[in-house]
CSV table of C-alpha atoms and ligand atoms in Angstrom, one decimal:
chain,number,residue,atom,x,y,z
S,166,MET,CA,15.9,-53.3,15.0
S,167,THR,CA,15.3,-49.4,13.9
S,168,PRO,CA,12.8,-47.8,16.2
S,169,SER,CA,9.2,-48.8,15.1
S,170,GLY,CA,7.2,-47.2,12.7
S,171,THR,CA,10.8,-45.8,10.7
S,172,ASN,CA,13.2,-46.9,8.4
S,173,PRO,CA,16.9,-45.3,7.8
S,174,ASP,CA,17.1,-44.2,4.5
S,175,ASP,CA,20.3,-43.9,2.5
S,176,THR,CA,22.1,-41.6,4.7
S,177,GLY,CA,21.1,-43.5,7.9
S,178,HIS,CA,18.5,-40.5,8.1
S,179,GLN,CA,15.3,-41.2,9.9
S,180,ARG,CA,12.3,-42.1,7.7
S,181,PRO,CA,9.2,-42.6,8.7
S,182,ALA,CA,7.4,-46.4,7.4
S,183,GLY,CA,5.6,-46.0,4.2
S,184,GLY,CA,5.9,-42.3,4.1
S,185,LYS,CA,3.1,-42.1,6.7
S,186,GLY,CA,3.3,-39.5,9.7
S,187,ILE,CA,5.5,-37.1,7.6
S,188,GLY,CA,2.4,-35.2,6.6
S,189,LEU,CA,2.4,-32.6,9.2
S,190,SER,CA,5.2,-30.8,8.2
S,191,ALA,CA,5.4,-32.0,4.3
S,192,SER,CA,2.7,-29.4,2.3
S,193,PRO,CA,0.2,-31.4,0.5
S,194,ALA,CA,1.2,-30.6,-3.4
S,195,TRP,CA,4.1,-32.9,-2.5
S,196,GLU,CA,2.6,-36.0,-0.4
S,197,LEU,CA,2.0,-37.5,-4.3
S,198,LEU,CA,5.7,-37.7,-3.8
S,199,LEU,CA,5.6,-40.0,-0.5
S,200,PRO,CA,4.9,-43.4,-1.7
S,201,ALA,CA,8.0,-43.0,-4.0
S,202,VAL,CA,10.3,-42.6,-1.1
S,203,SER,CA,9.2,-45.6,0.6
S,204,ALA,CA,10.6,-47.7,-2.1
S,205,PRO,CA,13.7,-49.7,-1.1
S,206,ALA,CA,16.5,-47.6,-0.9
S,207,ARG,CA,18.6,-49.1,-3.5
S,208,THR,CA,15.7,-47.9,-6.3
S,209,ARG,CA,14.7,-45.1,-4.1
S,210,GLY,CA,16.3,-41.6,-6.1
S,211,ARG,CA,14.8,-43.6,-9.4
S,212,SER,CA,11.2,-44.1,-7.7
S,213,LEU,CA,11.6,-40.7,-6.6
S,214,GLN,CA,12.4,-39.5,-10.5
S,215,ALA,CA,9.8,-41.5,-11.6
S,216,ALA,CA,6.9,-40.1,-9.4
S,217,LEU,CA,8.6,-36.4,-10.4
S,218,ARG,CA,8.5,-37.1,-14.0
S,219,GLU,CA,4.7,-38.5,-13.9
S,220,ALA,CA,3.6,-35.5,-11.3
S,221,VAL,CA,4.7,-33.3,-14.5
S,222,ARG,CA,3.5,-35.1,-17.6
S,223,SER,CA,-0.3,-35.6,-15.5
S,224,GLY,CA,-0.2,-32.1,-15.3
S,225,ARG,CA,-0.8,-32.4,-11.3
S,226,LEU,CA,2.5,-30.1,-11.2
S,227,ALA,CA,1.2,-27.5,-13.5
S,228,PRO,CA,4.0,-25.4,-16.0
S,229,GLY,CA,5.3,-22.9,-13.8
S,230,THR,CA,4.7,-24.1,-10.5
S,231,ARG,CA,8.0,-23.4,-8.2
S,232,LEU,CA,9.4,-26.1,-6.4
S,233,PRO,CA,10.6,-26.3,-2.8
S,234,SER,CA,14.4,-26.2,-2.5
S,235,SER,CA,16.5,-29.2,-2.5
S,236,ARG,CA,16.8,-28.8,1.3
S,237,ASP,CA,13.3,-28.2,2.3
S,238,LEU,CA,11.8,-30.9,-0.2
S,239,ALA,CA,14.3,-33.5,1.4
S,240,ALA,CA,13.0,-32.4,4.9
S,241,ASP,CA,9.5,-33.0,4.2
S,242,LEU,CA,9.9,-36.1,2.1
S,243,GLY,CA,12.7,-37.1,4.8
S,244,VAL,CA,15.1,-38.1,2.3
S,245,SER,CA,18.9,-37.2,1.9
S,246,ARG,CA,19.3,-34.5,0.0
S,247,GLY,CA,21.3,-35.7,-2.1
S,248,LEU,CA,18.2,-37.8,-3.6
S,249,VAL,CA,16.6,-34.9,-4.2
S,250,THR,CA,19.3,-33.0,-6.4
S,251,GLU,CA,20.0,-35.9,-8.6
S,252,ALA,CA,16.0,-36.1,-9.3
S,253,TYR,CA,16.2,-32.0,-9.7
S,254,GLU,CA,19.3,-32.1,-11.8
S,255,GLN,CA,18.1,-35.6,-14.0
S,256,LEU,CA,14.5,-33.8,-14.7
S,257,THR,CA,15.9,-30.6,-16.0
S,258,ALA,CA,18.1,-32.4,-18.3
S,259,GLU,CA,14.8,-34.4,-19.6
S,260,GLY,CA,13.3,-30.9,-19.9
S,261,TYR,CA,10.2,-31.6,-17.4
S,262,LEU,CA,12.2,-29.2,-14.7
S,263,ARG,CA,13.9,-25.9,-15.6
S,264,SER,CA,16.4,-23.6,-13.1
S,265,GLY,CA,17.8,-20.6,-13.0
S,266,ARG,CA,20.6,-19.4,-11.1
S,267,GLY,CA,19.2,-18.1,-7.7
S,268,ALA,CA,15.6,-18.2,-9.1
S,269,GLY,CA,15.0,-21.8,-7.6
S,270,THR,CA,13.6,-24.8,-9.8
S,271,TRP,CA,10.1,-24.9,-11.6
S,272,VAL,CA,8.1,-27.1,-13.6
S,273,GLY,CA,9.0,-26.0,-17.2
S,274,GLY,CA,6.6,-26.3,-20.2
S,275,ALA,CA,5.9,-24.9,-23.4
S,276,VAL,CA,4.7,-21.6,-22.0
S,277,ARG,CA,5.7,-21.1,-18.2
S,278,ALA,CA,2.4,-20.1,-16.6
S,279,ALA,CA,2.2,-16.9,-14.7
S,280,PRO,CA,1.1,-17.0,-11.1
S,281,PRO,CA,-1.9,-15.8,-10.8
S,282,ARG,CA,-2.1,-12.3,-10.0
S,283,ALA,CA,-4.3,-10.6,-7.3
S,284,ARG,CA,-6.5,-7.9,-8.5
S,285,ASP,CA,-5.9,-4.4,-6.6
S,286,LEU,CA,-9.3,-2.9,-5.8
S,287,ALA,CA,-7.7,-0.3,-3.9
S,288,PRO,CA,-9.8,3.2,-4.5
S,289,ARG,CA,-7.4,5.1,-6.6
S,290,SER,CA,-7.7,7.0,-10.0
S,291,PRO,CA,-4.8,7.4,-11.7
S,292,GLY,CA,-4.3,8.6,-15.1
S,293,ALA,CA,-5.2,12.6,-14.6
S,294,ASP,CA,-2.5,15.0,-14.3
S,295,ALA,CA,-4.0,16.4,-11.5
S,296,ASP,CA,-6.2,14.7,-9.4
S,297,PHE,CA,-8.3,16.9,-6.7
S,298,VAL,CA,-9.7,14.1,-4.7
S,299,ALA,CA,-10.7,15.5,-1.1
S,300,GLY,CA,-9.8,13.3,2.2
S,301,THR,CA,-5.8,12.3,1.1
S,302,PRO,CA,-2.9,13.2,2.7
S,303,ASP,CA,0.6,13.5,1.3
S,304,LEU,CA,2.0,9.7,1.9
S,305,SER,CA,5.3,11.0,0.9
S,306,LEU,CA,5.5,12.7,4.4
S,307,PHE,CA,5.1,9.6,6.2
S,308,PRO,CA,7.8,9.5,8.5
S,309,ARG,CA,9.2,6.2,7.8
S,310,ALA,CA,12.6,7.2,9.7
S,311,ALA,CA,10.5,7.9,13.1
S,312,TRP,CA,8.4,4.6,12.3
S,313,ALA,CA,11.2,2.3,11.3
S,314,ALA,CA,12.5,3.3,15.2
S,315,ALA,CA,9.9,3.2,16.9
S,316,HIS,CA,9.1,-0.3,15.5
S,317,ARG,CA,13.2,-1.3,16.3
S,318,GLU,CA,12.9,-0.4,19.6
S,319,VAL,CA,9.5,-2.1,19.9
S,320,LEU,CA,10.6,-5.3,18.7
S,321,ALA,CA,13.2,-5.6,21.2
S,322,ARG,CA,11.4,-4.6,23.6
S,323,LEU,CA,8.1,-6.0,23.7
S,324,PRO,CA,7.4,-8.3,26.5
S,325,HIS,CA,6.4,-11.8,25.0
S,326,ASP,CA,2.8,-11.3,26.9
S,327,ASP,CA,2.0,-8.4,24.5
S,328,LEU,CA,1.9,-10.9,22.0
S,329,GLY,CA,-1.2,-12.9,22.7
S,330,TYR,CA,-4.8,-11.8,22.4
S,331,PRO,CA,-5.0,-8.1,23.7
S,332,ASP,CA,-7.6,-6.4,25.6
S,333,PRO,CA,-10.1,-6.1,23.0
S,334,ARG,CA,-10.1,-2.4,24.0
S,335,GLY,CA,-6.5,-2.1,22.9
S,336,LEU,CA,-3.6,-2.4,25.1
S,337,PRO,CA,-3.1,-0.2,28.1
S,338,ARG,CA,-0.1,1.4,27.1
S,339,LEU,CA,-1.8,2.6,23.9
S,340,ARG,CA,-4.8,3.8,25.3
S,341,THR,CA,-2.9,5.6,27.8
S,342,ALA,CA,-1.2,7.4,25.3
S,343,LEU,CA,-4.2,7.9,23.4
S,344,ALA,CA,-6.3,9.6,26.5
S,345,GLU,CA,-3.3,12.1,27.0
S,346,LEU,CA,-2.6,13.1,23.1
S,347,LEU,CA,-6.7,13.7,22.8
S,348,THR,CA,-7.7,15.7,25.9
S,349,ARG,CA,-4.2,17.7,25.2
S,350,ARG,CA,-5.1,18.3,21.3
S,351,ARG,CA,-8.7,17.4,21.2
S,352,GLY,CA,-10.4,18.3,24.7
S,353,VAL,CA,-12.2,15.3,24.7
S,354,VAL,CA,-12.8,13.7,28.1
S,355,ALA,CA,-10.7,10.6,27.3
S,356,ASP,CA,-11.0,8.0,29.7
S,357,PRO,CA,-8.6,5.1,28.8
S,358,GLU,CA,-10.9,3.0,30.4
S,359,ARG,CA,-13.7,3.5,28.0
S,360,ILE,CA,-11.1,4.4,24.8
S,361,VAL,CA,-11.5,1.4,21.9
S,362,VAL,CA,-8.9,1.0,19.5
S,363,VAL,CA,-10.1,0.6,16.3
S,364,SER,CA,-8.8,0.0,12.7
S,365,GLY,CA,-9.9,3.3,11.4
S,366,VAL,CA,-13.5,5.7,12.0
S,367,ALA,CA,-15.0,3.0,9.3
S,368,GLN,CA,-14.9,0.3,11.8
S,369,ALA,CA,-16.1,2.4,14.6
S,370,THR,CA,-18.9,3.4,12.9
S,371,ALA,CA,-19.3,0.0,11.8
S,372,LEU,CA,-19.2,-1.1,15.6
S,373,LEU,CA,-21.3,1.6,16.9
S,374,GLY,CA,-23.9,0.7,13.9
S,375,SER,CA,-23.8,-2.8,14.7
S,376,VAL,CA,-24.6,-1.8,18.7
S,377,LEU,CA,-27.3,0.5,18.2
S,378,HIS,CA,-28.9,-2.3,15.7
S,379,ALA,CA,-28.7,-4.8,18.1
S,380,ARG,CA,-30.7,-2.1,20.2
S,381,GLY,CA,-33.2,-1.8,18.1
S,382,VAL,CA,-32.0,1.8,16.0
S,383,ARG,CA,-32.9,1.3,12.2
S,384,GLU,CA,-32.5,4.9,11.1
S,385,VAL,CA,-29.5,7.4,12.2
S,386,GLY,CA,-29.3,11.2,10.7
S,387,VAL,CA,-26.4,12.1,8.8
S,388,GLU,CA,-25.1,15.6,7.7
S,389,ASP,CA,-26.7,16.6,4.1
S,390,PRO,CA,-24.2,17.1,2.2
S,391,GLY,CA,-22.0,14.5,4.1
S,392,SER,CA,-19.5,11.4,3.4
S,393,PRO,CA,-21.1,9.1,1.3
S,394,GLN,CA,-18.9,6.4,3.7
S,395,HIS,CA,-21.2,7.0,6.9
S,396,THR,CA,-24.3,6.1,4.7
S,397,ALA,CA,-22.6,2.7,3.2
S,398,LEU,CA,-20.8,1.8,6.7
S,399,TYR,CA,-24.1,2.1,8.6
S,400,ALA,CA,-26.1,0.5,6.0
S,401,SER,CA,-23.8,-3.0,6.3
S,402,ALA,CA,-24.9,-2.8,10.0
S,403,GLY,CA,-28.4,-2.5,8.8
S,404,VAL,CA,-29.2,0.5,10.3
S,405,THR,CA,-30.6,3.2,7.4
S,406,THR,CA,-29.1,7.1,7.0
S,407,VAL,CA,-31.7,9.7,7.1
S,408,PRO,CA,-30.3,13.1,5.4
S,409,VAL,CA,-29.8,16.1,7.7
S,410,PRO,CA,-29.8,19.5,5.9
S,411,LEU,CA,-27.3,22.0,7.3
S,412,ASP,CA,-27.0,25.4,7.5
S,413,GLY,CA,-24.0,27.9,8.3
S,414,GLU,CA,-23.9,26.9,11.7
S,415,GLY,CA,-23.7,23.3,11.7
S,416,PRO,CA,-26.6,20.7,11.6
S,417,ARG,CA,-30.4,21.8,11.1
S,418,VAL,CA,-31.6,20.6,15.0
S,419,GLU,CA,-35.0,21.7,14.5
S,420,ALA,CA,-35.2,19.4,11.2
S,421,LEU,CA,-33.3,16.5,13.9
S,422,ARG,CA,-36.4,17.1,16.5
S,423,GLU,CA,-38.8,16.7,13.5
S,424,SER,CA,-37.4,13.6,12.6
S,425,GLY,CA,-38.1,11.5,15.7
S,426,LEU,CA,-34.1,10.4,15.1
S,427,ARG,CA,-32.1,9.5,18.1
S,428,ALA,CA,-28.8,9.4,16.7
S,429,VAL,CA,-26.7,11.3,14.6
S,430,VAL,CA,-23.6,11.6,12.8
S,431,ALA,CA,-21.7,14.6,13.0
S,432,THR,CA,-18.5,16.3,12.1
S,433,PRO,CA,-18.6,19.0,14.2
S,434,SER,CA,-14.9,20.4,13.9
S,435,HIS,CA,-14.6,20.8,9.9
S,436,GLN,CA,-17.8,19.4,8.7
S,437,PHE,CA,-17.3,17.2,5.6
S,438,PRO,CA,-17.5,18.2,2.7
S,439,THR,CA,-18.3,22.0,3.8
S,440,GLY,CA,-15.9,22.5,6.3
S,441,ILE,CA,-18.4,24.5,8.5
S,442,ALA,CA,-17.4,24.8,12.1
S,443,CYS,CA,-20.5,24.1,13.9
S,444,SER,CA,-20.6,27.0,16.2
S,445,ALA,CA,-21.1,27.0,20.0
S,446,ARG,CA,-24.9,28.0,20.1
S,447,ARG,CA,-25.8,25.0,17.5
S,448,ARG,CA,-23.3,22.7,19.7
S,449,ALA,CA,-25.2,23.0,22.8
S,450,GLU,CA,-28.6,23.1,20.7
S,451,LEU,CA,-27.2,19.8,19.3
S,452,LEU,CA,-26.2,18.2,22.8
S,453,ASP,CA,-29.6,19.7,24.2
S,454,TRP,CA,-31.2,17.7,21.5
S,455,ALA,CA,-29.6,14.8,22.1
S,456,ARG,CA,-30.0,14.8,26.0
S,457,SER,CA,-33.6,15.3,25.8
S,458,VAL,CA,-34.3,12.2,23.6
S,459,ASP,CA,-32.3,10.0,25.4
S,460,GLY,CA,-29.8,10.2,22.3
S,461,LEU,CA,-26.4,10.2,20.6
S,462,VAL,CA,-24.3,12.1,18.8
S,463,LEU,CA,-21.6,10.4,16.7
S,464,GLU,CA,-18.8,12.7,16.3
S,465,ASP,CA,-16.3,11.8,13.1
S,466,ASP,CA,-13.3,14.1,14.0
S,467,TYR,CA,-12.0,13.1,10.5
S,468,ASP,CA,-10.0,15.7,10.2
S,469,GLY,CA,-9.7,17.7,13.3
S,470,ASP,CA,-6.0,18.0,13.3
S,471,PHE,CA,-5.7,20.2,10.8
S,472,ARG,CA,-6.3,23.7,10.8
S,473,TYR,CA,-4.6,27.0,9.8
S,474,ASP,CA,-5.9,30.6,10.8
S,475,ARG,CA,-8.9,29.9,13.0
S,476,ALA,CA,-8.7,29.5,16.6
S,477,PRO,CA,-8.7,25.4,17.8
S,478,VAL,CA,-12.3,23.7,18.0
S,479,GLY,CA,-12.5,21.6,20.6
S,480,ALA,CA,-14.6,18.3,20.1
S,481,LEU,CA,-17.8,17.6,21.2
S,482,GLN,CA,-17.6,15.0,23.0
S,483,GLY,CA,-15.3,17.3,25.5
S,484,LEU,CA,-18.9,18.8,26.3
S,485,ASP,CA,-20.8,16.0,27.0
S,486,PRO,CA,-19.4,13.0,27.0
S,487,GLU,CA,-22.1,10.7,27.6
S,488,HIS,CA,-24.4,11.7,24.7
S,489,VAL,CA,-21.2,11.7,22.5
S,490,ALA,CA,-19.4,8.5,21.1
S,491,TYR,CA,-16.4,10.0,19.5
S,492,ALA,CA,-14.2,8.6,16.6
S,493,GLY,CA,-10.9,9.4,14.8
S,494,SER,CA,-7.9,7.9,13.1
S,495,VAL,CA,-4.3,8.5,12.0
S,496,SER,CA,-5.8,8.3,8.5
S,497,LYS,CA,-5.0,11.7,7.2
S,498,SER,CA,-2.1,12.4,9.8
S,499,LEU,CA,-0.1,9.3,9.0
S,500,ALA,CA,-1.5,7.2,6.5
S,501,PRO,CA,-4.9,5.8,5.8
S,502,GLY,CA,-3.3,2.3,4.6
S,503,LEU,CA,-2.2,2.1,8.5
S,504,ARG,CA,-6.1,1.0,9.4
S,505,LEU,CA,-5.4,2.9,13.2
S,506,GLY,CA,-8.5,4.9,15.1
S,507,TRP,CA,-9.3,5.0,18.5
S,508,LEU,CA,-13.4,5.1,19.9
S,509,LEU,CA,-14.5,6.5,23.1
S,510,VAL,CA,-17.9,5.6,23.6
S,511,PRO,CA,-20.3,6.5,26.7
S,512,ARG,CA,-20.4,4.8,29.6
S,513,SER,CA,-24.4,3.2,28.6
S,514,LEU,CA,-22.4,1.6,25.5
S,515,ALA,CA,-19.0,0.7,26.6
S,516,GLU,CA,-19.8,-2.3,27.4
S,517,GLU,CA,-21.5,-3.8,24.5
S,518,VAL,CA,-19.1,-2.1,21.9
S,519,VAL,CA,-16.0,-4.1,23.4
S,520,GLU,CA,-18.1,-7.3,23.5
S,521,ARG,CA,-18.5,-6.5,19.9
S,522,LYS,CA,-15.0,-5.5,18.9
S,523,ARG,CA,-13.7,-8.9,21.0
S,524,THR,CA,-16.6,-10.5,18.5
S,525,MET,CA,-15.2,-9.0,15.4
S,526,ASP,CA,-11.5,-9.2,15.6
S,527,LEU,CA,-9.9,-10.0,19.0
S,528,GLY,CA,-8.6,-7.0,19.2
S,529,HIS,CA,-6.5,-4.9,17.1
S,530,PRO,CA,-3.1,-6.0,16.2
S,531,THR,CA,-0.6,-5.9,19.3
S,532,LEU,CA,2.4,-4.9,17.7
S,533,ASP,CA,1.0,-2.2,15.6
S,534,GLN,CA,-0.4,-0.9,18.4
S,535,ALA,CA,2.2,-0.8,20.5
S,536,LEU,CA,4.4,0.3,17.7
S,537,PHE,CA,2.2,3.8,17.5
S,538,ALA,CA,2.2,4.2,21.8
S,539,ARG,CA,6.0,4.4,21.2
S,540,PHE,CA,5.6,6.6,18.6
S,541,LEU,CA,3.1,8.7,20.3
S,542,GLU,CA,5.2,8.7,23.6
S,543,ARG,CA,8.7,10.0,22.0
S,544,GLY,CA,7.1,13.1,20.6
S,545,ASP,CA,6.9,11.6,17.2
S,546,TYR,CA,3.1,12.2,16.5
S,547,ASP,CA,2.9,15.5,17.3
S,548,ARG,CA,6.0,16.8,15.4
S,549,GLN,CA,4.4,14.9,12.3
S,550,LEU,CA,1.4,16.6,12.7
S,551,ARG,CA,3.0,20.0,13.2
S,552,ARG,CA,5.0,19.1,9.9
S,553,CYS,CA,1.8,17.9,7.5
S,554,GLN,CA,0.4,21.2,9.4
S,555,ARG,CA,3.1,23.4,7.8
S,556,ALA,CA,2.8,21.7,4.3
S,557,TYR,CA,-0.8,21.6,4.0
S,558,ARG,CA,-1.0,25.3,4.6
S,559,GLU,CA,1.5,26.2,2.0
S,560,ARG,CA,-0.8,24.1,-0.2
S,561,ARG,CA,-3.8,25.5,1.1
S,562,ASP,CA,-2.1,28.9,0.0
S,563,THR,CA,-1.2,27.8,-3.3
S,564,LEU,CA,-4.8,26.4,-4.5
S,565,VAL,CA,-6.3,29.8,-3.1
S,566,ALA,CA,-4.0,32.4,-5.2
S,567,ALA,CA,-3.9,29.8,-8.2
S,568,LEU,CA,-7.7,29.9,-8.3
S,569,ALA,CA,-8.3,33.8,-7.5
S,570,GLU,CA,-5.7,34.0,-10.1
S,571,ASP,CA,-7.3,31.6,-12.6
S,572,PHE,CA,-10.7,31.6,-11.6
S,573,PRO,CA,-11.7,35.3,-11.0
S,574,GLY,CA,-14.9,36.1,-8.7
S,575,ALA,CA,-14.1,32.0,-7.1
S,576,ARG,CA,-15.9,31.9,-3.5
S,577,LEU,CA,-14.2,29.7,-1.3
S,578,THR,CA,-15.3,28.4,1.5
S,579,GLY,CA,-14.0,25.9,4.2
S,580,ILE,CA,-10.8,27.1,3.5
S,581,ALA,CA,-9.5,27.9,7.3
S,582,ALA,CA,-9.0,23.9,8.5
S,583,GLY,CA,-9.2,20.2,6.9
S,584,LEU,CA,-7.6,19.2,3.8
S,585,HIS,CA,-9.9,20.8,1.3
S,586,VAL,CA,-11.7,24.0,0.4
S,587,ILE,CA,-15.4,24.5,-1.6
S,588,ALA,CA,-15.0,26.7,-4.4
S,589,ALA,CA,-18.3,28.2,-6.2
S,590,LEU,CA,-17.1,29.4,-9.5
S,591,PRO,CA,-19.3,32.2,-11.6
S,592,ALA,CA,-22.1,31.3,-13.1
S,593,ARG,CA,-20.2,31.7,-16.5
S,594,TYR,CA,-18.2,28.6,-16.2
S,595,GLY,CA,-21.2,26.5,-15.7
S,596,PRO,CA,-23.7,24.6,-16.4
S,597,GLU,CA,-21.5,22.4,-13.8
S,598,GLU,CA,-22.0,19.1,-16.2
S,599,ARG,CA,-20.4,20.7,-19.1
S,600,PHE,CA,-17.7,22.4,-16.7
S,601,LEU,CA,-16.9,19.0,-15.4
S,602,ALA,CA,-16.8,16.9,-19.0
S,603,ARG,CA,-14.4,19.6,-20.2
S,604,VAL,CA,-12.2,19.5,-17.1
S,605,ARG,CA,-12.0,15.7,-17.1
S,606,ALA,CA,-11.0,15.8,-20.8
S,607,ALA,CA,-8.0,18.1,-20.0
S,608,GLY,CA,-7.0,15.5,-17.5
S,609,VAL,CA,-7.9,16.8,-14.0
S,610,ALA,CA,-10.2,14.9,-11.7
S,611,VAL,CA,-12.9,16.8,-9.6
S,612,ARG,CA,-15.9,16.6,-7.9
S,613,PRO,CA,-18.9,18.4,-7.6
S,614,LEU,CA,-20.4,19.5,-3.9
S,615,SER,CA,-23.2,17.4,-5.2
S,616,ALA,CA,-22.0,13.9,-5.3
S,617,TYR,CA,-21.6,14.5,-1.6
S,618,THR,CA,-25.5,15.6,-1.8
S,619,HIS,CA,-28.0,13.0,0.3
S,620,ALA,CA,-31.5,14.7,-0.7
S,621,ARG,CA,-32.2,15.5,-4.3
S,622,ALA,CA,-29.6,18.1,-5.2
S,623,GLU,CA,-30.9,22.0,-4.8
S,624,PRO,CA,-30.0,23.9,-8.4
S,625,ALA,CA,-26.5,26.0,-7.5
S,626,GLU,CA,-27.4,29.3,-7.1
S,627,GLY,CA,-27.5,30.9,-10.3
S,628,GLY,CA,-25.8,28.4,-12.0
S,629,ASP,CA,-22.8,27.9,-9.6
S,630,VAL,CA,-20.4,25.6,-10.1
S,631,ARG,CA,-19.6,24.0,-7.1
S,632,LEU,CA,-16.6,22.1,-6.1
S,633,VAL,CA,-14.6,19.9,-3.8
S,634,LEU,CA,-11.0,20.4,-4.2
S,635,GLY,CA,-8.7,18.6,-2.0
S,636,TYR,CA,-5.2,19.9,-1.9
S,637,ALA,CA,-3.4,18.3,0.6
S,638,HIS,CA,-1.4,15.3,-1.4
S,639,LEU,CA,-0.7,17.5,-4.2
S,640,SER,CA,2.7,19.5,-4.3
S,641,PRO,CA,2.3,23.0,-4.8
S,642,GLY,CA,3.7,22.8,-8.1
S,643,ARG,CA,0.8,20.1,-8.9
S,644,ILE,CA,-1.5,22.6,-7.8
S,645,ARG,CA,-0.9,25.7,-9.9
S,646,ALA,CA,-0.7,23.2,-13.1
S,647,GLY,CA,-3.9,21.7,-12.2
S,648,VAL,CA,-5.9,25.1,-11.6
S,649,ARG,CA,-4.2,26.2,-15.2
S,650,LEU,CA,-5.1,23.2,-17.2
S,651,MET,CA,-8.4,23.8,-15.6
S,652,ALA,CA,-9.0,27.2,-16.7
S,653,ALA,CA,-7.7,26.4,-20.3
S,654,ALA,CA,-9.9,23.7,-20.8
S,655,VAL,CA,-13.2,25.9,-19.7
E,932,PLP,C1,-15.9,12.0,6.7
E,932,PLP,C2,-15.1,10.4,6.6
E,932,PLP,N1,-15.0,9.8,7.8
E,932,PLP,C3,-14.2,8.6,8.1
E,932,PLP,C4,-13.5,8.2,6.9
E,932,PLP,C5,-13.3,6.4,7.4
E,932,PLP,O1,-12.1,6.9,7.9
E,932,PLP,P1,-10.9,6.1,8.2
E,932,PLP,O2,-10.1,5.9,7.4
E,932,PLP,O3,-10.4,6.3,9.6
E,932,PLP,O4,-11.9,4.5,8.6
E,932,PLP,C6,-13.5,9.0,5.8
E,932,PLP,C7,-12.8,8.2,4.8
E,932,PLP,O5,-12.3,8.7,3.7
E,932,PLP,C8,-14.2,10.0,5.8
E,932,PLP,O6,-14.2,10.7,4.0
């Protein structure tokens, strides 16, 4: 007697009767072979070969389909490995299957179908000899060795419990390290209990948008010019953005007062894209406005870490943490692909934001959080910021010098910080449309300031060509060559 429901196979291996009960481990594609292996031991090999042959012939196993290793299929079907090896060899000899040394076994056919390829929808602009896109760091500066060291340490020491669902705000260890970093570097009031680890400023924006929407807010002010990202992200939460004009000191607060808005997105440290640092007076006015309407400033500190020749400008949040929600990320300092950032929320919104984060994704991936915490604790993040700062200052200097040489009379603004500059070229280079077309034809990708304007673009002064030129991701040689190409083209 064999145990109920199983028969010994030809090697004495226990196999579920009638192929039943195996389904949990067998991949569905191979279930079609199960009836064959329930044949009597004496004919089981031939049955398996026939079933496999039939599956190929009928197209149920398409040309190019990779078969499991003989060991895996044997385990899934509950038969001996020899039986599967024999079937593979026989069908390979017959031309149904093909195999290559070290390449496994796959279904043959007139044309070996290429496995479907996933399309890449990442925003890239290939083909240009020099792409002065704004907001991209130099990804080759990513500190692979230090990241790998932190990764090894974390994997070796991470308590098992930390692999469970995390606190939706993030691992306490990371929130503590972030509070230390942000207090020290950005002057924020960082209570670890009110930090939420997110997948970037983008998710912070989506979370806030969703919470504000639930509270009945349908409109949020955005700086004009400003980042199209803000508009798109608030729109996804059902919140419309209303352009708020800027002057040389920051967002115009009288425009905010007239608008009736109660929330505004701002980039006070280094306005995107103009590079304006919000003046002390304007900061105070902005906060007065927020208090007077019981409202909120949504501070996007998107590149607050990089400044070259101006005094540090602390985050607005430090002046009034109950009326400012502060968001930042590692997208400019490490890599946007890490999708890692933080959101500091006022007490009045904290519970709703955390609950929204919980229902959105049950928290940020814990391994990434532990890794970043270790990276911060080891001092690696500070080292990385210093390294980037040196590299980007050199590139900024290279761009400024190249523009002075090849575009005499160009006026540059927003050069004291960040990863891009605004260049206003004299009218003789215009009109802008023609300039852009010629430069594009010469293989240089540049964006006009008007691409970031929400309200109808005012005509550029005296026909100036105003460009937003990102430099951080380009080597000094590339920057010089790109500017030269531009100059030659016009
Ligand atoms: C001004 C500004 N804020 C926020 C973001 C989104 O950043 P994150 O990668 O942190 O989601 C971008 C992205 O380009 C940006 O330009």
